[in-house]
């Protein structure tokens, strides 16, 4: 059992670790070479340009303006400057509502912590029953501040019951206000959106096969017959997995061609040479540019053949389609009603936004979906209990005194004070964090097998699985496993009537383990999030070995996004710990408060400067957040009833019975009052938006707009560009700073940016040129190279299933 000194050691280690991470971040973000790692969001939005180095070669990598180091902590106030409305405009509603979860935690736990610390701790300390328990029962100083220190049959338990009622009512009040606020934000966001394809489109799955009729004909006939006034058009879905592999291979060849052409432009006297063997290590030596052009020509031929093969083969058409309507109201009616007498056919739902689609799962049949979900449920159940083994081992480290009673031969090693404090105060939380590291990836793979067709749904389902795992293994498993090791000696030497009492006393004793876990995961872990050490290392490794073109630099940037599958369950665990231990062991609440405040600051900075969300779900995850906080309330009430039953509090315990009923009634009311806003689109809102479009005549080209919105990747067009000439000139470096940014400008550190000017295409060519400008400075000189490139290369846009927008085009570069 960790003592106060052990907790102190853990706190010192984690605070020093967090401070080291923050200091490293504050210094690394100032360096020009790291600018794309710590401010990728602004590069993507086009509101930040690469810093220009001035002076010697070192200035290209290191910020030599020492005045900026005096303000290295400016990122903190800057993270708080942007309003919520600006965050919604800048990063989307999902990001803004995600941040509101942290403010909700502060709103709930700040008043709760003040009341609990001022009222409950004096009540708990006053009895001192743990001072008189048997020496066989392992206790710590922190346990003496908990409800375990109250003697059985005490009337003081009425104080704890009153506090449980107070905390429950306060939490429910804040949940009600927040649910209403988020629902209003969602409806306002939807109403303020411009015309989007998903507002008019429904995803139809499990289209029945009919003999002598193609899938596309069946879809058209069905919706013309059943929605004659609203049906506009539809787009079939094709199985193009092989085509996608060819496109990815072609992209790699295109990168090599880009690299060699740029290499040749820098040194026109020498043509680049490569070997045709494996990885260019052996084989015949050939001209690199000619070789890769020939390879690309061959791949274009193969792509064309594969595309024709898919279009001609009826088996390539999946039993699904995106059906578009001429009004939002018509789409809402179709998406929210049953289409067929057979409820397993013609399944309709709102189409995800185009970038949110996971194409691979569109062809899964209704029967297969049911079977997959059943099998995955069984697999998740098995995985949860498989992980109980390492969880139990971690808990043995957390309770060394209890382990000594079982394994006395370890006592000489454990008795070393430094080792003992380190093992009990720091290692258990770290070991548990390591065990959980690979779990989200495993659960995401399981969710994909289940057959969900949107990335947002995949992430929410993964988050749900992870939450159940955290609840069973990290919370309940830690208590059960810890109790088994901790009290084993006492159980073996006491009568059976004493075992329930020892279990009841042991539940609050696990607060020390959760304190260490919060410090490792919630303090040092959050500081590690802002440091972005892994993206930083990967970015520079790619720059050294893989980056050949400016397109590669953009890909190497990898801003990432809010990791909902892992972050949301972790957040919900902290809500659970705070709600459960508010009455049982109030001393844990300050640790929770530090986490919520620190995490809110860090994630606000990341949302503003780093993350680039892959999709926008309009806060569709909020009902899950609300429901799991309600579940935390019910769990805390049931655990408190169980704990009081071991304390022989027969007079006070019955007063708790009604509280779970009231909590679940409140949840049912919120579910009926607010959840429809997250599940369905009101016809009233849809009609209002349609009338606005008609009054402004903005729907005149609706069919043309929707025709390509959900175009399958194999239909994406080819773009041709030609290589013309190379122009080299030498000019002095520009002195003027970059033009002012928009109202939402990139925060400090600000660097002198390069001038970016558009260059008009020379000559009388009618071809439009996409020209980019870069300036590379050398010591004492700055050369400016230009060439305009319009070479004939195929262009593909491939998205959704492959989670990237892969645009294989050749632009003009200036060096």
GROMACS .gro file of C-alpha atoms in nm, residues 18-356:
model
  339
   18UNK     CA    1   0.574   1.716  -1.703
   19UNK     CA    2   0.788   2.028  -1.650
   20UNK     CA    3   1.069   1.878  -1.863
   21UNK     CA    4   0.821   1.799  -2.144
   22UNK     CA    5   0.674   2.151  -2.130
   23UNK     CA    6   1.015   2.316  -2.128
   24UNK     CA    7   1.132   2.103  -2.420
   25UNK     CA    8   0.815   2.190  -2.612
   26UNK     CA    9   0.849   2.561  -2.539
   27UNK     CA   10   1.202   2.560  -2.680
   28UNK     CA   11   1.150   2.321  -2.971
   29UNK     CA   12   0.850   2.516  -3.104
   30UNK     CA   13   1.069   2.823  -3.148
   31UNK     CA   14   1.308   2.650  -3.388
   32UNK     CA   15   1.246   2.708  -3.761
   33UNK     CA   16   1.318   2.346  -3.846
   34UNK     CA   17   1.026   2.232  -3.623
   35UNK     CA   18   0.772   2.487  -3.742
   36UNK     CA   19   0.570   2.237  -3.946
   37UNK     CA   20   0.554   1.995  -3.651
   38UNK     CA   21   0.407   2.239  -3.399
   39UNK     CA   22   0.193   2.456  -3.631
   40UNK     CA   23   0.068   2.223  -3.909
   41UNK     CA   24  -0.292   2.342  -3.882
   42UNK     CA   25  -0.195   2.691  -4.001
   43UNK     CA   26   0.005   2.551  -4.293
   44UNK     CA   27  -0.293   2.345  -4.402
   45UNK     CA   28  -0.519   2.652  -4.382
   46UNK     CA   29  -0.265   2.849  -4.587
   47UNK     CA   30  -0.218   3.109  -4.312
   48UNK     CA   31   0.141   3.031  -4.226
   49UNK     CA   32   0.451   2.997  -4.443
   50UNK     CA   33   0.789   2.842  -4.378
   51UNK     CA   34   1.020   3.068  -4.175
   52UNK     CA   35   1.298   3.244  -4.366
   53UNK     CA   36   1.643   3.208  -4.218
   54UNK     CA   37   1.869   3.509  -4.213
   55UNK     CA   38   2.245   3.500  -4.176
   56UNK     CA   39   2.458   3.188  -4.155
   57UNK     CA   40   2.374   2.823  -4.214
   58UNK     CA   41   2.286   2.764  -3.847
   59UNK     CA   42   1.995   3.005  -3.877
   60UNK     CA   43   1.819   2.758  -4.106
   61UNK     CA   44   1.777   2.518  -3.815
   62UNK     CA   45   1.804   2.724  -3.495
   63UNK     CA   46   1.621   3.040  -3.395
   64UNK     CA   47   1.898   3.294  -3.340
   65UNK     CA   48   1.662   3.567  -3.219
   66UNK     CA   49   1.728   3.530  -2.848
   67UNK     CA   50   1.453   3.775  -2.754
   68UNK     CA   51   1.194   3.513  -2.849
   69UNK     CA   52   1.331   3.280  -2.580
   70UNK     CA   53   1.225   3.528  -2.313
   71UNK     CA   54   0.862   3.470  -2.412
   72UNK     CA   55   0.879   3.092  -2.449
   73UNK     CA   56   0.573   3.047  -2.224
   74UNK     CA   57   0.352   3.268  -2.438
   75UNK     CA   58   0.179   2.961  -2.579
   76UNK     CA   59  -0.031   2.937  -2.262
   77UNK     CA   60  -0.214   3.275  -2.283
   78UNK     CA   61  -0.228   3.241  -2.662
   79UNK     CA   62  -0.411   2.909  -2.627
   80UNK     CA   63  -0.685   3.086  -2.431
   81UNK     CA   64  -0.733   3.385  -2.664
   82UNK     CA   65  -0.949   3.228  -2.933
   83UNK     CA   66  -1.321   3.229  -2.852
   84UNK     CA   67  -1.542   2.923  -2.885
   85UNK     CA   68  -1.709   3.067  -3.196
   86UNK     CA   69  -1.367   3.119  -3.354
   87UNK     CA   70  -1.264   2.763  -3.264
   88UNK     CA   71  -1.577   2.631  -3.436
   89UNK     CA   72  -1.492   2.831  -3.748
   90UNK     CA   73  -1.125   2.735  -3.732
   91UNK     CA   74  -1.139   2.367  -3.628
   92UNK     CA   75  -1.504   2.257  -3.643
   93UNK     CA   76  -1.781   2.178  -3.396
   94UNK     CA   77  -1.632   1.841  -3.298
   95UNK     CA   78  -1.318   2.007  -3.165
   96UNK     CA   79  -1.510   2.280  -2.979
   97UNK     CA   80  -1.744   2.031  -2.809
   98UNK     CA   81  -1.450   1.804  -2.726
   99UNK     CA   82  -1.296   2.093  -2.530
  100UNK     CA   83  -1.627   2.147  -2.351
  101UNK     CA   84  -1.589   1.802  -2.190
  102UNK     CA   85  -1.291   1.937  -1.995
  103UNK     CA   86  -1.475   2.251  -1.887
  104UNK     CA   87  -1.767   2.030  -1.780
  105UNK     CA   88  -1.526   1.833  -1.561
  106UNK     CA   89  -1.408   2.156  -1.399
  107UNK     CA   90  -1.765   2.278  -1.346
  108UNK     CA   91  -1.858   1.951  -1.174
  109UNK     CA   92  -1.549   1.886  -0.966
  110UNK     CA   93  -1.438   2.230  -0.845
  111UNK     CA   94  -1.747   2.282  -0.622
  112UNK     CA   95  -1.751   1.909  -0.538
  113UNK     CA   96  -1.388   1.915  -0.426
  114UNK     CA   97  -1.435   2.225  -0.210
  115UNK     CA   98  -1.736   2.078  -0.027
  116UNK     CA   99  -1.583   1.729   0.006
  117UNK     CA  100  -1.251   1.852   0.142
  118UNK     CA  101  -1.410   2.094   0.388
  119UNK     CA  102  -1.686   1.863   0.511
  120UNK     CA  103  -1.597   1.497   0.459
  121UNK     CA  104  -1.228   1.487   0.552
  122UNK     CA  105  -1.286   1.630   0.904
  123UNK     CA  106  -1.570   1.377   0.948
  124UNK     CA  107  -1.349   1.089   0.830
  125UNK     CA  108  -1.053   1.182   1.048
  126UNK     CA  109  -1.259   1.224   1.364
  127UNK     CA  110  -1.318   0.851   1.433
  128UNK     CA  111  -0.971   0.703   1.372
  129UNK     CA  112  -1.098   0.346   1.361
  130UNK     CA  113  -0.812   0.230   1.133
  131UNK     CA  114  -0.562   0.299   1.410
  132UNK     CA  115  -0.712   0.012   1.606
  133UNK     CA  116  -0.753  -0.248   1.332
  134UNK     CA  117  -0.553  -0.569   1.325
  135UNK     CA  118  -0.196  -0.539   1.200
  136UNK     CA  119  -0.280  -0.804   0.942
  137UNK     CA  120  -0.488  -0.547   0.752
  138UNK     CA  121  -0.273  -0.326   0.530
  139UNK     CA  122  -0.361   0.043   0.563
  140UNK     CA  123  -0.192   0.374   0.483
  141UNK     CA  124  -0.216   0.733   0.601
  142UNK     CA  125  -0.436   0.817   0.301
  143UNK     CA  126  -0.687   0.551   0.407
  144UNK     CA  127  -0.726   0.735   0.736
  145UNK     CA  128  -0.871   1.029   0.540
  146UNK     CA  129  -1.133   0.808   0.376
  147UNK     CA  130  -1.471   0.665   0.473
  148UNK     CA  131  -1.290   0.349   0.589
  149UNK     CA  132  -1.186   0.540   0.900
  150UNK     CA  133  -1.549   0.568   1.022
  151UNK     CA  134  -1.647   0.307   1.279
  152UNK     CA  135  -1.937   0.071   1.201
  153UNK     CA  136  -2.294   0.174   1.287
  154UNK     CA  137  -2.188   0.538   1.310
  155UNK     CA  138  -2.448   0.809   1.250
  156UNK     CA  139  -2.179   1.001   1.061
  157UNK     CA  140  -2.265   0.795   0.753
  158UNK     CA  141  -2.568   1.021   0.713
  159UNK     CA  142  -2.319   1.296   0.621
  160UNK     CA  143  -2.176   1.081   0.342
  161UNK     CA  144  -2.524   0.995   0.214
  162UNK     CA  145  -2.621   1.364   0.215
  163UNK     CA  146  -2.303   1.447   0.022
  164UNK     CA  147  -2.381   1.171  -0.230
  165UNK     CA  148  -2.722   1.325  -0.290
  166UNK     CA  149  -2.573   1.673  -0.318
  167UNK     CA  150  -2.300   1.567  -0.562
  168UNK     CA  151  -2.548   1.366  -0.773
  169UNK     CA  152  -2.792   1.657  -0.800
  170UNK     CA  153  -2.512   1.900  -0.887
  171UNK     CA  154  -2.370   1.667  -1.152
  172UNK     CA  155  -2.713   1.609  -1.306
  173UNK     CA  156  -2.782   1.983  -1.310
  174UNK     CA  157  -2.456   2.052  -1.496
  175UNK     CA  158  -2.521   1.760  -1.734
  176UNK     CA  159  -2.868   1.894  -1.816
  177UNK     CA  160  -2.737   2.242  -1.891
  178UNK     CA  161  -2.449   2.108  -2.099
  179UNK     CA  162  -2.664   1.862  -2.297
  180UNK     CA  163  -2.904   2.143  -2.388
  181UNK     CA  164  -2.617   2.374  -2.480
  182UNK     CA  165  -2.444   2.117  -2.703
  183UNK     CA  166  -2.774   2.021  -2.872
  184UNK     CA  167  -2.838   2.389  -2.947
  185UNK     CA  168  -2.483   2.429  -3.081
  186UNK     CA  169  -2.533   2.129  -3.309
  187UNK     CA  170  -2.861   2.257  -3.454
  188UNK     CA  171  -2.715   2.605  -3.500
  189UNK     CA  172  -2.409   2.462  -3.671
  190UNK     CA  173  -2.622   2.255  -3.908
  191UNK     CA  174  -2.843   2.554  -3.984
  192UNK     CA  175  -2.547   2.780  -4.054
  193UNK     CA  176  -2.372   2.537  -4.289
  194UNK     CA  177  -2.358   2.608  -4.657
  195UNK     CA  178  -2.493   2.351  -4.899
  196UNK     CA  179  -2.321   2.017  -4.836
  197UNK     CA  180  -2.367   1.692  -5.023
  198UNK     CA  181  -2.456   1.490  -4.712
  199UNK     CA  182  -2.758   1.715  -4.650
  200UNK     CA  183  -2.923   1.584  -4.967
  201UNK     CA  184  -2.788   1.227  -4.979
  202UNK     CA  185  -2.892   0.897  -4.824
  203UNK     CA  186  -2.684   0.583  -4.808
  204UNK     CA  187  -2.885   0.279  -4.920
  205UNK     CA  188  -2.752  -0.065  -4.825
  206UNK     CA  189  -2.858  -0.423  -4.880
  207UNK     CA  190  -3.009  -0.354  -5.220
  208UNK     CA  191  -3.172  -0.682  -5.332
  209UNK     CA  192  -3.042  -0.856  -5.642
  210UNK     CA  193  -3.292  -0.902  -5.922
  211UNK     CA  194  -3.243  -1.133  -6.216
  212UNK     CA  195  -3.181  -0.959  -6.549
  213UNK     CA  196  -3.157  -0.620  -6.382
  214UNK     CA  197  -2.846  -0.432  -6.273
  215UNK     CA  198  -2.812  -0.288  -5.924
  216UNK     CA  199  -2.812   0.067  -6.058
  217UNK     CA  200  -3.138   0.006  -6.247
  218UNK     CA  201  -3.299  -0.143  -5.937
  219UNK     CA  202  -3.204   0.162  -5.730
  220UNK     CA  203  -3.336   0.406  -5.989
  221UNK     CA  204  -3.664   0.222  -6.037
  222UNK     CA  205  -3.724   0.182  -5.664
  223UNK     CA  206  -3.674   0.548  -5.573
  224UNK     CA  207  -3.853   0.684  -5.878
  225UNK     CA  208  -4.151   0.474  -5.777
  226UNK     CA  209  -4.147   0.545  -5.401
  227UNK     CA  210  -4.005   0.899  -5.399
  228UNK     CA  211  -4.122   1.037  -5.735
  229UNK     CA  212  -4.120   1.404  -5.635
  230UNK     CA  213  -3.791   1.410  -5.445
  231UNK     CA  214  -3.556   1.161  -5.613
  232UNK     CA  215  -3.278   1.331  -5.809
  233UNK     CA  216  -2.996   1.089  -5.890
  234UNK     CA  217  -2.782   0.813  -5.745
  235UNK     CA  218  -2.429   0.683  -5.755
  236UNK     CA  219  -2.336   0.318  -5.744
  237UNK     CA  220  -2.059   0.184  -5.524
  238UNK     CA  221  -1.785  -0.034  -5.677
  239UNK     CA  222  -1.536  -0.276  -5.530
  240UNK     CA  223  -1.207  -0.115  -5.630
  241UNK     CA  224  -0.957  -0.254  -5.378
  242UNK     CA  225  -0.717  -0.382  -5.647
  243UNK     CA  226  -0.741  -0.051  -5.826
  244UNK     CA  227  -0.645   0.127  -5.504
  245UNK     CA  228  -0.328  -0.079  -5.467
  246UNK     CA  229  -0.221   0.016  -5.818
  247UNK     CA  230  -0.285   0.384  -5.743
  248UNK     CA  231  -0.067   0.370  -5.432
  249UNK     CA  232   0.216   0.206  -5.627
  250UNK     CA  233   0.182   0.469  -5.898
  251UNK     CA  234   0.207   0.742  -5.635
  252UNK     CA  235   0.545   0.609  -5.523
  253UNK     CA  236   0.672   0.605  -5.881
  254UNK     CA  237   0.545   0.959  -5.932
  255UNK     CA  238   0.740   1.073  -5.626
  256UNK     CA  239   1.059   0.922  -5.766
  257UNK     CA  240   1.001   1.093  -6.100
  258UNK     CA  241   0.942   1.426  -5.924
  259UNK     CA  242   1.258   1.383  -5.723
  260UNK     CA  243   1.477   1.302  -6.021
  261UNK     CA  244   1.335   1.585  -6.232
  262UNK     CA  245   1.402   1.835  -5.956
  263UNK     CA  246   1.749   1.690  -5.911
  264UNK     CA  247   1.815   1.737  -6.281
  265UNK     CA  248   1.687   2.096  -6.275
  266UNK     CA  249   1.933   2.179  -6.000
  267UNK     CA  250   2.220   2.028  -6.196
  268UNK     CA  251   2.136   2.028  -6.572
  269UNK     CA  252   2.487   1.909  -6.657
  270UNK     CA  253   2.428   1.563  -6.516
  271UNK     CA  254   2.134   1.331  -6.585
  272UNK     CA  255   2.030   1.122  -6.279
  273UNK     CA  256   2.102   0.750  -6.307
  274UNK     CA  257   1.936   0.457  -6.130
  275UNK     CA  258   1.960   0.078  -6.129
  276UNK     CA  259   1.663  -0.133  -6.238
  277UNK     CA  260   1.715  -0.402  -5.971
  278UNK     CA  261   1.564  -0.433  -5.623
  279UNK     CA  262   1.547  -0.094  -5.448
  280UNK     CA  263   1.792   0.041  -5.705
  281UNK     CA  264   2.079  -0.154  -5.544
  282UNK     CA  265   2.181  -0.358  -5.850
  283UNK     CA  266   2.090  -0.426  -6.209
  284UNK     CA  267   2.125  -0.234  -6.533
  285UNK     CA  268   2.203   0.139  -6.499
  286UNK     CA  269   1.946   0.354  -6.679
  287UNK     CA  270   1.841   0.718  -6.705
  288UNK     CA  271   1.618   0.778  -6.400
  289UNK     CA  272   1.378   1.023  -6.562
  290UNK     CA  273   1.319   0.810  -6.870
  291UNK     CA  274   1.289   0.496  -6.656
  292UNK     CA  275   1.022   0.634  -6.424
  293UNK     CA  276   0.831   0.793  -6.711
  294UNK     CA  277   0.817   0.453  -6.877
  295UNK     CA  278   0.708   0.289  -6.553
  296UNK     CA  279   0.432   0.548  -6.509
  297UNK     CA  280   0.313   0.494  -6.865
  298UNK     CA  281   0.285   0.121  -6.793
  299UNK     CA  282   0.094   0.183  -6.471
  300UNK     CA  283  -0.144   0.420  -6.650
  301UNK     CA  284  -0.217   0.142  -6.898
  302UNK     CA  285  -0.281  -0.106  -6.617
  303UNK     CA  286  -0.502   0.143  -6.434
  304UNK     CA  287  -0.709   0.202  -6.745
  305UNK     CA  288  -0.754  -0.171  -6.800
  306UNK     CA  289  -0.848  -0.229  -6.437
  307UNK     CA  290  -1.095   0.055  -6.446
  308UNK     CA  291  -1.263  -0.082  -6.758
  309UNK     CA  292  -1.272  -0.428  -6.604
  310UNK     CA  293  -1.451  -0.297  -6.295
  311UNK     CA  294  -1.706  -0.105  -6.498
  312UNK     CA  295  -1.786  -0.405  -6.721
  313UNK     CA  296  -1.809  -0.663  -6.445
  314UNK     CA  297  -2.150  -0.657  -6.278
  315UNK     CA  298  -2.004  -0.842  -5.980
  316UNK     CA  299  -1.793  -0.536  -5.901
  317UNK     CA  300  -2.104  -0.333  -5.824
  318UNK     CA  301  -2.181  -0.348  -5.453
  319UNK     CA  302  -2.537  -0.379  -5.320
  320UNK     CA  303  -2.525  -0.019  -5.200
  321UNK     CA  304  -2.572   0.326  -5.347
  322UNK     CA  305  -2.569   0.694  -5.258
  323UNK     CA  306  -2.912   0.833  -5.345
  324UNK     CA  307  -2.948   1.211  -5.373
  325UNK     CA  308  -3.269   1.411  -5.346
  326UNK     CA  309  -3.368   1.755  -5.470
  327UNK     CA  310  -3.436   1.880  -5.117
  328UNK     CA  311  -3.314   1.830  -4.762
  329UNK     CA  312  -3.670   1.753  -4.659
  330UNK     CA  313  -3.697   1.468  -4.911
  331UNK     CA  314  -3.364   1.323  -4.795
  332UNK     CA  315  -3.473   1.349  -4.428
  333UNK     CA  316  -3.795   1.159  -4.496
  334UNK     CA  317  -3.609   0.882  -4.677
  335UNK     CA  318  -3.324   0.853  -4.427
  336UNK     CA  319  -3.552   0.834  -4.124
  337UNK     CA  320  -3.821   0.592  -4.248
  338UNK     CA  321  -3.846   0.224  -4.338
  339UNK     CA  322  -3.840   0.177  -4.716
  340UNK     CA  323  -3.952  -0.183  -4.761
  341UNK     CA  324  -4.195  -0.433  -4.612
  342UNK     CA  325  -3.889  -0.648  -4.551
  343UNK     CA  326  -3.694  -0.453  -4.283
  344UNK     CA  327  -3.366  -0.620  -4.385
  345UNK     CA  328  -3.374  -0.474  -4.739
  346UNK     CA  329  -3.332  -0.118  -4.868
  347UNK     CA  330  -3.170   0.000  -4.546
  348UNK     CA  331  -3.141   0.378  -4.548
  349UNK     CA  332  -2.949   0.617  -4.332
  350UNK     CA  333  -2.792   0.958  -4.368
  351UNK     CA  334  -2.484   0.939  -4.586
  352UNK     CA  335  -2.160   1.034  -4.410
  353UNK     CA  336  -1.979   1.332  -4.549
  354UNK     CA  337  -1.757   1.219  -4.841
  355UNK     CA  338  -1.429   1.231  -4.646
  356UNK     CA  339  -1.586   1.025  -4.364
   0.00000   0.00000   0.00000
